Short mmCIF file of N, CA and C and ligand atoms in Angstrom, two decimals:
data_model
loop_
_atom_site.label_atom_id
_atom_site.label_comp_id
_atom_site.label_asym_id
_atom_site.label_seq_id
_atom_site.Cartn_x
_atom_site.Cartn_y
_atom_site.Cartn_z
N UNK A 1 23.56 5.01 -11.68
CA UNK A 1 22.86 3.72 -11.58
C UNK A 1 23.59 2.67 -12.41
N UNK A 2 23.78 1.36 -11.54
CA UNK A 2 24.59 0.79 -12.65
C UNK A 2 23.38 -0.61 -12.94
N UNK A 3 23.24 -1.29 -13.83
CA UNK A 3 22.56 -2.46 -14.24
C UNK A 3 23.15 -3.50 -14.30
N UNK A 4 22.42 -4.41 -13.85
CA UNK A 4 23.42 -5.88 -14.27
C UNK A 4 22.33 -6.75 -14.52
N UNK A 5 23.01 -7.93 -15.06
CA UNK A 5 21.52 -9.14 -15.73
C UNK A 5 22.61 -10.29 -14.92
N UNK A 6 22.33 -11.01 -14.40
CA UNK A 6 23.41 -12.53 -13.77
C UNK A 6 22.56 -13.69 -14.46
N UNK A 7 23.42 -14.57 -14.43
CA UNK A 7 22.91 -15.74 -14.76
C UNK A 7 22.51 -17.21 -13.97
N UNK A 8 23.12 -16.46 -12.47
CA UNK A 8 23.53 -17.44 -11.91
C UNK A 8 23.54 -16.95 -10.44
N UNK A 9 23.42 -17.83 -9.27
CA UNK A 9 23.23 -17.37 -7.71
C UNK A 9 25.31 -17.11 -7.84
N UNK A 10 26.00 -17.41 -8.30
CA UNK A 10 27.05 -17.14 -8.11
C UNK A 10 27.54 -15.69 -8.74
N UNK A 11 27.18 -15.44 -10.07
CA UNK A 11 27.23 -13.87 -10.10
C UNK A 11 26.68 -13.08 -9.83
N UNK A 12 25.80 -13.52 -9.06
CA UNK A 12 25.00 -12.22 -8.32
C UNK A 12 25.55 -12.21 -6.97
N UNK A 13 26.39 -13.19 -6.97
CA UNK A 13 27.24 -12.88 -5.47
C UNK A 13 28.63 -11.85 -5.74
N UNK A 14 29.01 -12.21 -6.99
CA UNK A 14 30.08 -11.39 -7.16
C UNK A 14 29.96 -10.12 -7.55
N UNK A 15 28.49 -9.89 -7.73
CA UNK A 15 28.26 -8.15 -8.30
C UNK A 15 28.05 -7.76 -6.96
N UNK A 16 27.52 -8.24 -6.08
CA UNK A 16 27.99 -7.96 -4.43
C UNK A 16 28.81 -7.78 -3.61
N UNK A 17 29.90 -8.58 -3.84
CA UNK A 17 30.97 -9.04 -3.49
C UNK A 17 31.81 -7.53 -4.08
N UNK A 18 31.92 -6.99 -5.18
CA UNK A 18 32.19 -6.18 -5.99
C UNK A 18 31.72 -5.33 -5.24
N UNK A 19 30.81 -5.09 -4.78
CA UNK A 19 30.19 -3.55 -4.16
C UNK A 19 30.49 -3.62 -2.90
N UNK A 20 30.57 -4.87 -1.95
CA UNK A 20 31.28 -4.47 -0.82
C UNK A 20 32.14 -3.93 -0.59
N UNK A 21 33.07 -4.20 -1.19
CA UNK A 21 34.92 -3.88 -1.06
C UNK A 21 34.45 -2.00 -1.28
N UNK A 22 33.76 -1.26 -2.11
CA UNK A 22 33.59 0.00 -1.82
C UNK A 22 32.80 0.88 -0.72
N UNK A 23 32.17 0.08 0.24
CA UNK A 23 31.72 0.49 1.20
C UNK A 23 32.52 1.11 2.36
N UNK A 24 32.08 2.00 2.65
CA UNK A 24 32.33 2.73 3.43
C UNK A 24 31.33 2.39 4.92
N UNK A 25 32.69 2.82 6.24
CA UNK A 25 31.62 2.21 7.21
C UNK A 25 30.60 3.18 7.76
N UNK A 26 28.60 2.68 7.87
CA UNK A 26 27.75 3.80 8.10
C UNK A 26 26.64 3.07 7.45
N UNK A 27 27.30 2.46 5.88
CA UNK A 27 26.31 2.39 5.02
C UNK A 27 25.48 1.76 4.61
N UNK A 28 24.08 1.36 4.82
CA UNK A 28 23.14 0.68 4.78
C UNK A 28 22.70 0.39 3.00
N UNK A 29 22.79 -0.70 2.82
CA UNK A 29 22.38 -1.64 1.61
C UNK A 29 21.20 -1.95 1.76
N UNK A 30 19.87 -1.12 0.87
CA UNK A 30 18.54 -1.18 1.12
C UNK A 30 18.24 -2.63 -0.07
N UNK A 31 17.68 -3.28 0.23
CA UNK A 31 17.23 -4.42 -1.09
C UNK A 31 15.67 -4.50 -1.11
N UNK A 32 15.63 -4.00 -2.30
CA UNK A 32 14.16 -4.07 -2.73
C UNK A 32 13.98 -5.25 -3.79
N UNK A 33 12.92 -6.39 -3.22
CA UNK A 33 12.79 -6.91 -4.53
C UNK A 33 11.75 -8.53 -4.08
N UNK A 34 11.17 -8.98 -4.55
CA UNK A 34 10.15 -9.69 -4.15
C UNK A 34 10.75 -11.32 -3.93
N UNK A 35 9.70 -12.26 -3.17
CA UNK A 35 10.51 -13.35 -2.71
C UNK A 35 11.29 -14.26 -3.64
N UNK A 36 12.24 -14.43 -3.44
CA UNK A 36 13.11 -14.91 -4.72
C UNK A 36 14.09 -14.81 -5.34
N UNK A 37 14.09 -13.19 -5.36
CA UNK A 37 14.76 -12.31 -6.14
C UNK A 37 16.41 -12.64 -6.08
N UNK A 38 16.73 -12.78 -5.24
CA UNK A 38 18.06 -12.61 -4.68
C UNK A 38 18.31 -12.20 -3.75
N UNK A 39 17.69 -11.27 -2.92
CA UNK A 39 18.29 -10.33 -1.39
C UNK A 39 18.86 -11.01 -0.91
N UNK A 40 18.50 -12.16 -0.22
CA UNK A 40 19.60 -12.99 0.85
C UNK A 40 20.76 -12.98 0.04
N UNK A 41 20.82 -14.05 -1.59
CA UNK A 41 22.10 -14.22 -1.66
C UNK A 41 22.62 -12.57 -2.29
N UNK A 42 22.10 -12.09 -2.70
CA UNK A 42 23.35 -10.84 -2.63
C UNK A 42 23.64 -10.45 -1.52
N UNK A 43 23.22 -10.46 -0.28
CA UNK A 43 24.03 -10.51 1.30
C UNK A 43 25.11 -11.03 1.38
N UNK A 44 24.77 -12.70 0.68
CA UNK A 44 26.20 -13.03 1.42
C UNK A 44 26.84 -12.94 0.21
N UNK A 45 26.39 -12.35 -1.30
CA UNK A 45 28.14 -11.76 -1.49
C UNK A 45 29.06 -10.52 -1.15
N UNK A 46 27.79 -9.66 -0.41
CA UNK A 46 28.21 -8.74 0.62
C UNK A 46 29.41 -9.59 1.27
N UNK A 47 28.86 -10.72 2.27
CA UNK A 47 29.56 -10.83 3.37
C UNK A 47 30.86 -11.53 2.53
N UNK A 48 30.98 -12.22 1.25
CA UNK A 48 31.94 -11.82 1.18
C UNK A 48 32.76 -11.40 0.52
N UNK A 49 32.58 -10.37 -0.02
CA UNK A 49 32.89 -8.85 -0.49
C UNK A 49 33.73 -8.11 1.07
N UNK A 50 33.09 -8.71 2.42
CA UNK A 50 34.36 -8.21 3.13
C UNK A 50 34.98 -9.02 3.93
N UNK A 51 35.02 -9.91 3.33
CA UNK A 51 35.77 -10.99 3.94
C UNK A 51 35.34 -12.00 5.14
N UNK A 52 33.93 -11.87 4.88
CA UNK A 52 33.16 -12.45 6.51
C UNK A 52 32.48 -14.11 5.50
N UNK A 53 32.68 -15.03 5.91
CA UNK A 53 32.13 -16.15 5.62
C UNK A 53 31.03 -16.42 4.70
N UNK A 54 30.52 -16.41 3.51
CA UNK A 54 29.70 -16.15 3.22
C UNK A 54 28.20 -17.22 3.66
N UNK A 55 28.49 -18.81 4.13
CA UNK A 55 27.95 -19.68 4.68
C UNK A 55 27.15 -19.28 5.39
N UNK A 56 27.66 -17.96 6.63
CA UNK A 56 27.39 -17.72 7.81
C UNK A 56 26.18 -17.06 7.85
N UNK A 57 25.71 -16.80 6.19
CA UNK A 57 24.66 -15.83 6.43
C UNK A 57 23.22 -16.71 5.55
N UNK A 58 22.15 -16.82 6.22
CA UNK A 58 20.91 -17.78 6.01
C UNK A 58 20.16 -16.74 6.01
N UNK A 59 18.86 -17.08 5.51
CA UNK A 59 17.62 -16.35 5.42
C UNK A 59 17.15 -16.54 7.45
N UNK A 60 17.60 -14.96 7.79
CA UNK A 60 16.76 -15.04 8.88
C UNK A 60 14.95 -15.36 8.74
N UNK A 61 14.82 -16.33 9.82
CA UNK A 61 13.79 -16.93 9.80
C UNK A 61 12.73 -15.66 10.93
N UNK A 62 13.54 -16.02 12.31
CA UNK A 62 12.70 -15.51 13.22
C UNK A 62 13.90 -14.26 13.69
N UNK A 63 15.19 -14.37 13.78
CA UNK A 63 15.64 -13.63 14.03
C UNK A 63 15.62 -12.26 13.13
N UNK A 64 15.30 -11.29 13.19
CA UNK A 64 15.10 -10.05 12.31
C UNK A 64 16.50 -9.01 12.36
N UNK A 65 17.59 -9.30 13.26
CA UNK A 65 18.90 -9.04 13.08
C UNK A 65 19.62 -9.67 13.11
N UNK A 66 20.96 -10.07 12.51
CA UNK A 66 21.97 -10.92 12.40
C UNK A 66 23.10 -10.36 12.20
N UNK A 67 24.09 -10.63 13.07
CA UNK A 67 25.65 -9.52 12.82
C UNK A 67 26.66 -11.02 12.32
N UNK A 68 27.30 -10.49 11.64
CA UNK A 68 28.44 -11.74 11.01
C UNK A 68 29.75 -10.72 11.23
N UNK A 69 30.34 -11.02 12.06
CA UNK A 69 31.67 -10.52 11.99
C UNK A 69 33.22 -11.21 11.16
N UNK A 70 34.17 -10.81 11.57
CA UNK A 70 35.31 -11.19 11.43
C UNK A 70 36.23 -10.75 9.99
N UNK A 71 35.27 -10.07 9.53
CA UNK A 71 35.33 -8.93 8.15
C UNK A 71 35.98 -7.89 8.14
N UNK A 72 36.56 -7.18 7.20
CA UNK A 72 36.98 -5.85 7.13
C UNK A 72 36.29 -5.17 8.10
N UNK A 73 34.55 -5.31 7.97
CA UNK A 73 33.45 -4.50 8.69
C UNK A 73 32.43 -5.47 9.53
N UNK A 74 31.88 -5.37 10.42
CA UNK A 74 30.98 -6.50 10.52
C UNK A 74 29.49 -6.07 10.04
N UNK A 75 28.96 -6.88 9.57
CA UNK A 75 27.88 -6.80 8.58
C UNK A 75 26.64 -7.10 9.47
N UNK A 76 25.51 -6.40 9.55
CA UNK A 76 24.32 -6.16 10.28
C UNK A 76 23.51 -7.06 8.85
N UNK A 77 22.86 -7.73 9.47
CA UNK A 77 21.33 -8.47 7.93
C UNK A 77 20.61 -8.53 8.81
N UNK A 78 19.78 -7.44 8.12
CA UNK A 78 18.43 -6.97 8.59
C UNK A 78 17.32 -7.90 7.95
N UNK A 79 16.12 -8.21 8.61
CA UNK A 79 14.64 -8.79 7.72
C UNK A 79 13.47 -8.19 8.04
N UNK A 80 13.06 -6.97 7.24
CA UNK A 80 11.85 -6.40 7.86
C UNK A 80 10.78 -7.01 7.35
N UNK A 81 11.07 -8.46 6.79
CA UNK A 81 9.32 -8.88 6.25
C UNK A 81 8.18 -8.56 7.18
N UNK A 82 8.28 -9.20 8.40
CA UNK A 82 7.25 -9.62 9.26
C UNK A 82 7.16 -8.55 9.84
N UNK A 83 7.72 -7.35 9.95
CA UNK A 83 7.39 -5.88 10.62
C UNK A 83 6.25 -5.11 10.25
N UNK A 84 6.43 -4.29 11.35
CA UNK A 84 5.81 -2.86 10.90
C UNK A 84 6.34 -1.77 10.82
N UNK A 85 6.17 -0.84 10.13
CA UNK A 85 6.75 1.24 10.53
C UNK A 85 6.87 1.10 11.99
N UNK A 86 6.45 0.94 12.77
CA UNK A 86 6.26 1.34 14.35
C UNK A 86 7.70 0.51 14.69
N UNK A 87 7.41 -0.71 14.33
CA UNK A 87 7.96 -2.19 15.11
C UNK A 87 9.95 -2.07 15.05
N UNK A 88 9.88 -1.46 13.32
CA UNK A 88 11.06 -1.04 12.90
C UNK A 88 11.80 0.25 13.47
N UNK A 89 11.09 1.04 13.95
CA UNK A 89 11.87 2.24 14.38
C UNK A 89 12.30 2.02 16.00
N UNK A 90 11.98 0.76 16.43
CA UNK A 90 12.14 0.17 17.91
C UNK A 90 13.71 -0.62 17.69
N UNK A 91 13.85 -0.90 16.75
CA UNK A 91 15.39 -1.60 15.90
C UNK A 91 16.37 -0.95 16.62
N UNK A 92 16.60 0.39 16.66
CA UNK A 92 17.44 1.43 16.55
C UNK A 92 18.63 0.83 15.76
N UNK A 93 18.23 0.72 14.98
CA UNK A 93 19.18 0.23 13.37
C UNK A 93 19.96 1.59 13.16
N UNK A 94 20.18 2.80 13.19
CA UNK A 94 20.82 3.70 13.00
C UNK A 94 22.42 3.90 13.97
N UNK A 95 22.07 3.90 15.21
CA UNK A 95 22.97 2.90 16.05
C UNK A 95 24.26 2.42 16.03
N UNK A 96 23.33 1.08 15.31
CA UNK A 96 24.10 -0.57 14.95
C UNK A 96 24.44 0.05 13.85
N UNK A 97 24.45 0.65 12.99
CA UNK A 97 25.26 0.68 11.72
C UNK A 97 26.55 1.80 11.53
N UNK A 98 26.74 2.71 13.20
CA UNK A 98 28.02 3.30 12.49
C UNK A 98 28.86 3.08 12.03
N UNK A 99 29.73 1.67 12.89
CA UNK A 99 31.02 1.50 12.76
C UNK A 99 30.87 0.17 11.68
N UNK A 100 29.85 0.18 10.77
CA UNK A 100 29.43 -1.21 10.35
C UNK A 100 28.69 -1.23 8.64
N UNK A 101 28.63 -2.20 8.29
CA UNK A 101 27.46 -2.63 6.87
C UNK A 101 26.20 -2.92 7.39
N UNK A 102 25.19 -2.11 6.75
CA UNK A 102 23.98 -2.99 7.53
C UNK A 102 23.05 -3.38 6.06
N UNK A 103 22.92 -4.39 5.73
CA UNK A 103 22.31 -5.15 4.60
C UNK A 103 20.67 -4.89 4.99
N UNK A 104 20.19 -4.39 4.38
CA UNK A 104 18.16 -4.70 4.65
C UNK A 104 17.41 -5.33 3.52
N UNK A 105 16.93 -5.97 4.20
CA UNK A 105 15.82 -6.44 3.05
C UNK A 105 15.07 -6.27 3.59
N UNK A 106 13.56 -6.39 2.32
CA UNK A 106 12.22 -5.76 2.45
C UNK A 106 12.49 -4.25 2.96
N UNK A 107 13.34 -3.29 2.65
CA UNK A 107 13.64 -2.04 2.71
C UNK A 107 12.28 -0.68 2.37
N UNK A 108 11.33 -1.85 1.69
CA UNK A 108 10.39 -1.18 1.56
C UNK A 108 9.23 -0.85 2.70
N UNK A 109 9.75 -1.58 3.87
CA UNK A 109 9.39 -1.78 5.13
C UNK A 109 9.73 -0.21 6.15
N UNK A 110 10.71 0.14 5.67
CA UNK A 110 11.47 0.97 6.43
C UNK A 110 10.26 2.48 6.54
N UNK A 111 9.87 2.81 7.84
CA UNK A 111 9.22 3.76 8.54
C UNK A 111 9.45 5.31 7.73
N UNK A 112 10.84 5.23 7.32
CA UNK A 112 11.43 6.70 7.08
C UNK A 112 12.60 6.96 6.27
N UNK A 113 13.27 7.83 5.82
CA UNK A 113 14.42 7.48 5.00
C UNK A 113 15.56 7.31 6.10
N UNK A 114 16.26 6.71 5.63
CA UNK A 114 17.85 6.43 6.62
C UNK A 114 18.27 7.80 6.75
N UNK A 115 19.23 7.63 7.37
CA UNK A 115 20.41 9.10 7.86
C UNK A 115 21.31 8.47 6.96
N UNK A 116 22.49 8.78 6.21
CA UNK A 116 23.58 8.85 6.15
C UNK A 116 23.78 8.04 4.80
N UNK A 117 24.57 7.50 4.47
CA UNK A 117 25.16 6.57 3.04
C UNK A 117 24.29 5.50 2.87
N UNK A 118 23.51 5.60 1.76
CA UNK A 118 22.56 4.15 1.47
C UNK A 118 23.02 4.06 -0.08
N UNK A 119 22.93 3.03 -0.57
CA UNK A 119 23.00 2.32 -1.29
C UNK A 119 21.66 1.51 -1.73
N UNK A 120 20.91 1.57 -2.80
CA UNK A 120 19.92 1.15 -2.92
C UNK A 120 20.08 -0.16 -4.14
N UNK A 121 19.41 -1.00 -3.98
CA UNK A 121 19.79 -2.39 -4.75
C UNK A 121 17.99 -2.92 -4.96
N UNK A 122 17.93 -3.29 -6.60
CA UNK A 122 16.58 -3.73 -6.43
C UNK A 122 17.02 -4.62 -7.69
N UNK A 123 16.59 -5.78 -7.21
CA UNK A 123 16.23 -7.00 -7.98
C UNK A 123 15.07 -7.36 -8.52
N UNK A 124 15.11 -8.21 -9.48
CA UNK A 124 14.59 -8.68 -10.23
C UNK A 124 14.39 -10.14 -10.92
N UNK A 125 13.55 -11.11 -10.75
CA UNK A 125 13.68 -12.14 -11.40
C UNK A 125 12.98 -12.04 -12.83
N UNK A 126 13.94 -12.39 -14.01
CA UNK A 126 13.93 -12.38 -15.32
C UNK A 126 14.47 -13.74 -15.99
N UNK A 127 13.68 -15.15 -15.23
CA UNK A 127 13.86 -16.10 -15.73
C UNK A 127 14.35 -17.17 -14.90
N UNK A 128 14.62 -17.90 -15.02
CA UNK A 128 14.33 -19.26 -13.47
C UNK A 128 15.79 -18.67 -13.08
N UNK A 129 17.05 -18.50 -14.00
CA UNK A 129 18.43 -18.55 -13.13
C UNK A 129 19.01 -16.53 -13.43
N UNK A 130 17.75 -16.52 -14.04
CA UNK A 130 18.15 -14.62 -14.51
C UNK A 130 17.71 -13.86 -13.52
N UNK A 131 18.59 -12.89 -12.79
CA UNK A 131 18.24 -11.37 -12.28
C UNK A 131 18.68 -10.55 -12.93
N UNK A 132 18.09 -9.22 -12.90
CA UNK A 132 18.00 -7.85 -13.14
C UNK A 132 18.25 -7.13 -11.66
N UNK A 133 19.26 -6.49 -11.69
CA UNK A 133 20.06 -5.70 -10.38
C UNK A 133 20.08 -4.71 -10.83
N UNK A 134 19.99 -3.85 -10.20
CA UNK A 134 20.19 -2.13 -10.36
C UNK A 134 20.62 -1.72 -9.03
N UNK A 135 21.59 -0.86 -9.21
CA UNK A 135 22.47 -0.88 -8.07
C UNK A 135 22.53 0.81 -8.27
N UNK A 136 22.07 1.33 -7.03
CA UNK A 136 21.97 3.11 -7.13
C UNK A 136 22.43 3.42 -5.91
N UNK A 137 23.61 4.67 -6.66
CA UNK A 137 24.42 5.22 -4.88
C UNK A 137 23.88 6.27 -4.85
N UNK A 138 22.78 7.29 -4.25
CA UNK A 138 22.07 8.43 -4.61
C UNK A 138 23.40 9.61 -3.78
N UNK A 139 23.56 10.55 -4.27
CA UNK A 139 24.37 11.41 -3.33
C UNK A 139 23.81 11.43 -2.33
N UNK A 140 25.39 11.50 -0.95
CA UNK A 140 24.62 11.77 0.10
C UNK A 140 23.80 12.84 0.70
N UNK A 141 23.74 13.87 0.16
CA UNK A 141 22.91 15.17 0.43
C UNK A 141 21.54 15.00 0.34
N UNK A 142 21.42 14.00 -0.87
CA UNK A 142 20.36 13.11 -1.01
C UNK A 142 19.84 12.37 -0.92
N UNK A 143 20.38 11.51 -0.03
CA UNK A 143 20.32 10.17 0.32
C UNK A 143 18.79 9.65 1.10
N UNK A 144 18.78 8.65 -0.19
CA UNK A 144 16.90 8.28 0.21
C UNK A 144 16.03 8.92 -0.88
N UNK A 145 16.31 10.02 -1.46
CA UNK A 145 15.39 11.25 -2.10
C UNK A 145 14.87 9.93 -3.68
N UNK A 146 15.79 9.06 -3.89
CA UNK A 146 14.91 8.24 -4.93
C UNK A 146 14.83 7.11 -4.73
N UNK A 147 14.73 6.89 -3.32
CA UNK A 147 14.18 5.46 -2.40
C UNK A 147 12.35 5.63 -2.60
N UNK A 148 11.76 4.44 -2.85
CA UNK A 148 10.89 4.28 -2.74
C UNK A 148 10.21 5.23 -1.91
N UNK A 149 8.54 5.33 -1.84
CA UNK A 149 7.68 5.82 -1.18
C UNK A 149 7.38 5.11 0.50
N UNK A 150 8.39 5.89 1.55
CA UNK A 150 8.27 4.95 2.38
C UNK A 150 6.16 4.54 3.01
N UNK A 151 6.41 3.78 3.71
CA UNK A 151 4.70 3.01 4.10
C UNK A 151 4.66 3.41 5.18
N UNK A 152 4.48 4.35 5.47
CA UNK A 152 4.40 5.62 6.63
C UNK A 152 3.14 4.85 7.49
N UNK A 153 3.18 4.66 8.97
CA UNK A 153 2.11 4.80 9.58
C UNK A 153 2.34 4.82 11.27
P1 LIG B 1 15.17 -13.46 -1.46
O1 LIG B 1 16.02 -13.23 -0.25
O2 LIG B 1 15.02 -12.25 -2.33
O3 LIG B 1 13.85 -14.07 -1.11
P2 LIG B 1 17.01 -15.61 -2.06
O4 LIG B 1 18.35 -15.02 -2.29
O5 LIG B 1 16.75 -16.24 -0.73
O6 LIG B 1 15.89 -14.51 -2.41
O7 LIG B 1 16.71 -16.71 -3.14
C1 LIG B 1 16.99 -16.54 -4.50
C2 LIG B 1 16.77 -17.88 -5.18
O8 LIG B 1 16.90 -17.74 -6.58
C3 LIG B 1 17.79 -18.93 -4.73
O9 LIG B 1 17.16 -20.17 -4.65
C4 LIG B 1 18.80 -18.90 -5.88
O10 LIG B 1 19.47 -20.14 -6.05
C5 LIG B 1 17.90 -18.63 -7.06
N1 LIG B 1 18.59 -17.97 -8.18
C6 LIG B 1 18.54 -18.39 -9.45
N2 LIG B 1 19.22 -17.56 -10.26
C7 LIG B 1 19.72 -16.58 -9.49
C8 LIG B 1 20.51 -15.43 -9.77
N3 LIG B 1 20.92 -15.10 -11.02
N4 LIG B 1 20.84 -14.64 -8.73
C9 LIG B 1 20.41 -14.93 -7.48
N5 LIG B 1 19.67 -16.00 -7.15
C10 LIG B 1 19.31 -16.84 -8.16
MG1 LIG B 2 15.63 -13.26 1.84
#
């Protein structure tokens, strides 16, 4: 588990930006963390962490998937606010993420644990320009096993 404190919407892009470049393609970036926090912008220092525009990526409003290409990888940004367990497993988000990054927010949304390489990221606001990031690669054998309690229904 690694920790970080930022000070700023710009280093919390680069502790992103930083974790993209080690992704491997498969692997879903779960973001846990309440409105505010950061999820969107640590996306786009995902996006660019692989070289994809970072502009290109907005708080989906109504759209609940968004692909940004032209990257090392092309990057899937997921928004399960407005979902449900049911609504989400209709996604087939497992899919869309082989050959790819798939960013989620509201991860706490998610029906079930993922298949394959997750990366778990949970923010924190600790002051008008302060986050608290915790950034956890769980082995993959394990992967999910210290993801939240999914909201099963
Ligand atoms: P979320 O997607 O979690 O709702 P956003 O990334 O859309 O959050 O918004 C985060 C807000 O917090 C932005 O307005 C951003 O400018 C502000 N902010 C202030 N300090 C930070 C920081 N250290 N890291 C990230 N965002 C910050
Ligand atoms: Mg957001």
């Amino acid at each position: 588990m690694d920790r970080y404190r930022t000070g700023s919407e710009t280093e919390t892009t680069e502790v992103a930006a930083r974790l993209a470049a080690t992704l491997a393609p498969g692997t879903a970036v779960l973001l846990f963390g309440d409105l505010g926090a950061g999820k969107t912008t640590f996306v786009r220092g995902l996006a660019a962490g692989l070289g994809i525009d970072p502009e290109e990526v907005s708080s989906p409003t109504f759209t609940i998937v968004q692909e940004y290409r032209g990257g090392r990888l092309p990057l899937y940004h997921v928004d399960l606010y407005r979902l449900e367990g049911r609504e989400v497993d209709d996604l087939g988000l497992d899919e869309l993420r082989e050959e790819a990054v798939m960013a989620i927010e509201w991860a706490d949304r998610l029906p079930r644990r993922l298949p394959g390489p997750v990366v778990l990221v949970h923010l924190r606001e600790a002051g008008e320009s302060t986050r608290e990031i915790a950034v956890e690669r769980p082995a993959e054998a394990a992967a999910g096993e210290s993801a939240e309690e999914p909201r099963g229904r």
